[in-house]
Phi, psi and omega in degrees: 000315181289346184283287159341280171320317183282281147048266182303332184288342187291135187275149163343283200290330160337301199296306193314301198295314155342285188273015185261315153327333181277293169332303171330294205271020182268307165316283180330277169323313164278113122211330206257325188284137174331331196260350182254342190243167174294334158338300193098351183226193204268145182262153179290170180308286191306313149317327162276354168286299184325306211274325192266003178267307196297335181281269284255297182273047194000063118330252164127017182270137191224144188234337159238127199288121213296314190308324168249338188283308178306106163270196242267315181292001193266320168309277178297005169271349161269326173257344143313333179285314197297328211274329160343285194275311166273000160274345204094129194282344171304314206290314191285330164299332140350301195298310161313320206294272256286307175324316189251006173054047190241120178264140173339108184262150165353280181324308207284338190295310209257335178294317171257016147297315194262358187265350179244014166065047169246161205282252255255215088338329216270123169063031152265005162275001178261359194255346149326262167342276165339288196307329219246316188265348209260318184293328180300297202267342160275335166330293191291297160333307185282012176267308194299306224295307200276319164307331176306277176303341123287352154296019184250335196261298146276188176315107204323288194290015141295300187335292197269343149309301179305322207284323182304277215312289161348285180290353174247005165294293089048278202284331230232009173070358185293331202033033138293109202240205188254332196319333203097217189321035150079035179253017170040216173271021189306320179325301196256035209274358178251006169318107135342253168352252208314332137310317158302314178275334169296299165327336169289286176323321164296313172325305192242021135293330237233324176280008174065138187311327203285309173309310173259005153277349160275004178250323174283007189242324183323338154297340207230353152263358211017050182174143208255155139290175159336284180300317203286330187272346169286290195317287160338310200278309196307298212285321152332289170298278204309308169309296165326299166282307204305318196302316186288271188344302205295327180281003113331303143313302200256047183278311169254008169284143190269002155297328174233320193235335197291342185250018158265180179264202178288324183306280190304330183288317190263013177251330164290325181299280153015273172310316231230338159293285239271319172268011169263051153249061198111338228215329169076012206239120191246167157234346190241175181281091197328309198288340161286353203274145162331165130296334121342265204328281149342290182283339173319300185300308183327298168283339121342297180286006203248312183288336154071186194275205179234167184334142156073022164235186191273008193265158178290211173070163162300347162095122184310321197257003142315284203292325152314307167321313180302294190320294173327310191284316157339286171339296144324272174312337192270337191262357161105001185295159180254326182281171179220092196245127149257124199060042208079327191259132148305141186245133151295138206312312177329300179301337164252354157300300174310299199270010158277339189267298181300335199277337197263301191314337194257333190276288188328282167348295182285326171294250230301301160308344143273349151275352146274322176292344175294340177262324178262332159261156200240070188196182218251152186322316223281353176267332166293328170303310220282282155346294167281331161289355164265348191280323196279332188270357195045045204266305192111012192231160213214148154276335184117035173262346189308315197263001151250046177267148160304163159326313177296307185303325182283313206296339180267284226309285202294348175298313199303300194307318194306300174284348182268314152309286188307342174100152160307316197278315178304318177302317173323331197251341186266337197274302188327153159280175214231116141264108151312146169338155176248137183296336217208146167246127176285164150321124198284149188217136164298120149223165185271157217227066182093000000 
């Protein structure tokens, strides 16, 4: 009963961070038995802590290589951690609750409010539901698409193993893959199909449910929200410019982009934009790309997918917000209006707050690896901003990290799925409201 009582005494993100942390170390410990890897022998802790944070935080940085190092059981105890860790363990426990018609209580009401980054309550087991068919049924179209177009290369009941793992991988922003030897979709880079549809799939994991249930409802409202229209245009803009960028840069290295032809040079650019939002899945070799190119994917991935997805980052509409406000300020505005609608200052705080924290994260954990690992900043940057956006591409420092290093890393992942702010809230002491505002005070600016 006093366990039961502290239980209850725990706030929503307490309650998250709790239960993600569970998720983790459940993985963990079957990921170590003998029977998950192709060896025969026990994987050490720390590699299987690494490995069960990145599926968990559907991430995708690997120290062991899945395709080949994993066996079958290993496998599915990983994209199980993915599909798990990227609807969220509230959402799948929902998915039980729902199964056994056992009803949703108040509490469980508030927990997915905050595990889905919604202002109320109001329609969220029904925005549940939605989340549980919508993830079902593209999941499945990118398995069958992809199971099609590898059964030309192997065996149909490999064919359609790989199209299972892949499409729920994928969907779910992990970029884990099957191929072997850390070469991700590199095979396939003048692959139409298999570019399109991994990319479909990254695409409508990374724009969040709020979303596509407001686009499957634009019939019967005609009219979009806000967020849906901030999400879309922002998400929209970042493929777009990442794509001309990234095809610009690498147009004569003769490493990535200089030996395709045009179909492939603007379908690998495409790809190589669409997947630092999250998704960790390359065609090209990342560690040949400029150095341009490379801080570029940095700042793509720190800015990440969008709210209420399976994707990391500060969120697209975080970044928007900043911009609005950049904006505002420079034409002399007190507001910050999109689309007509003026945002209320709550709203530009929070996302000025996560953007400093997130910043904090990434600077400070690199300049500790920057002490311990033995490779140039911009590569240990690229690493930890993929580690924090839960994107997954790597220059090819992951599989020479120290103890330490898998140990910041998989913490990075960790805060990065959950957001900064939620760990703020889960770690922080619970303060009421303050009755009194001090007086206002001037300072100089710039």
């Amino acid at each position: 009963m006093l366990t039961k009582m502290k239980w209850f005494q725990l706030s929503p993100p307490q309650i998250l961070v709790m239960g993600f942390a569970a998720i983790i170390l459940i993985g963990t410990f079957l990921l170590m038995l003998p029977i998950s890897n192709t060896t025969g022998r026990p994987l050490n802790f720390i590699d299987a802590l690494f490995t069960s944070t990145s599926a968990t935080c559907v991430t995708g940085l690997v120290v062991k290589d899945t395709g080949t190092f994993f066996s079958t059981f290993g496998q599915v105890v990983i994209i199980v951690l993915i599909q798990v860790g990227g609807l969220g363990f509230m959402t799948m426990a929902t998915l039980f609750a729902l199964a056994f018609k056992r009803k949703i209580s108040l509490r469980d009401r508030l927990l997915l409010q905050e595990a889905m980054n919604q202002g109320s309550m109001e329609g969220i087991v029904r925005l549940i539901r939605k989340v549980l068919f919508y993830s079902l049924a593209i999941e499945s179209c990118g398995a069958i698409l992809l199971a099609f177009r590898w059964s030309f290369d192997m065996p149909i009941g490999r064919a359609i193993y790989y199209g299972i793992f892949h499409g729920i991988s994928m969907f779910n922003n992990a970029g884990f893959d099957l191929f072997g030897h850390f070469n991700s979709l590199t095979g396939y880079v003048y692959d139409p199909l298999v570019n399109f549809v991994v990319m479909f799939l990254i695409a409508s994991g990374g724009i969040g449910f709020i979303v596509m249930s407001d686009l499957v409802d634009f019939r019967k409202k005609r009219r979009l929200s806000l967020h849906t229209k901030v999400v879309l245009s922002m998400t929209g803009a970042l493929i777009i410019i990442g794509a001309i960028v990234i095809f610009i840069f690498e147009f004569t290295n003769p490493k990535t982009l200089g030996s395709l032809n045009w179909g492939g040079k603007i379908l690998a650019s495409f790809f190589q934009s669409v997947s630092p939002r999250t998704a960790g899945a390359n065609t090209i070799d990342l560690g040949a790309m400029r150095q341009a190119s490379q801080f570029f994917i940095v700042i793509l991935m720190f800015i990440g997918a969008s709210p209420g997805s399976t994707g990391g980052g500060i969120k697209t509409t975080t970044f928007t917000i900043m911009i609005g406000a950049v904006i505002a300020m420079i034409r002399g505005k007190e507001d910050i209006v999109l689309y007509r609608y003026r945002l209320p200052q709550e709203r530009i705080f929070k996302a000025l707050t996560i953007t400093f924290l997130a910043l904090l994260l990434v600077v400070g954990v690199s300049m500790v690896l920057s002490t311990t690992e033995d490779s140039s900043f911009l590569m240990i940057l690229y690493e930890t901003t993929s580690a924090f956006g839960t994107v997954g591409l790597t220059m090819g420092l992951t599989t020479h990290l120290t103890v330490i290093g898998k140990i910041l890393i998989s913490l990075t992942m960790f805060a990065g799925r959950l957001g900064p702010l939620t760990l703020g809230y889960a770690l922080g002491p619970k303060k009421g409201k303050e009755l009194y505002r001090h007086p206002e005070g001037k300072i100089i600016i710039g």
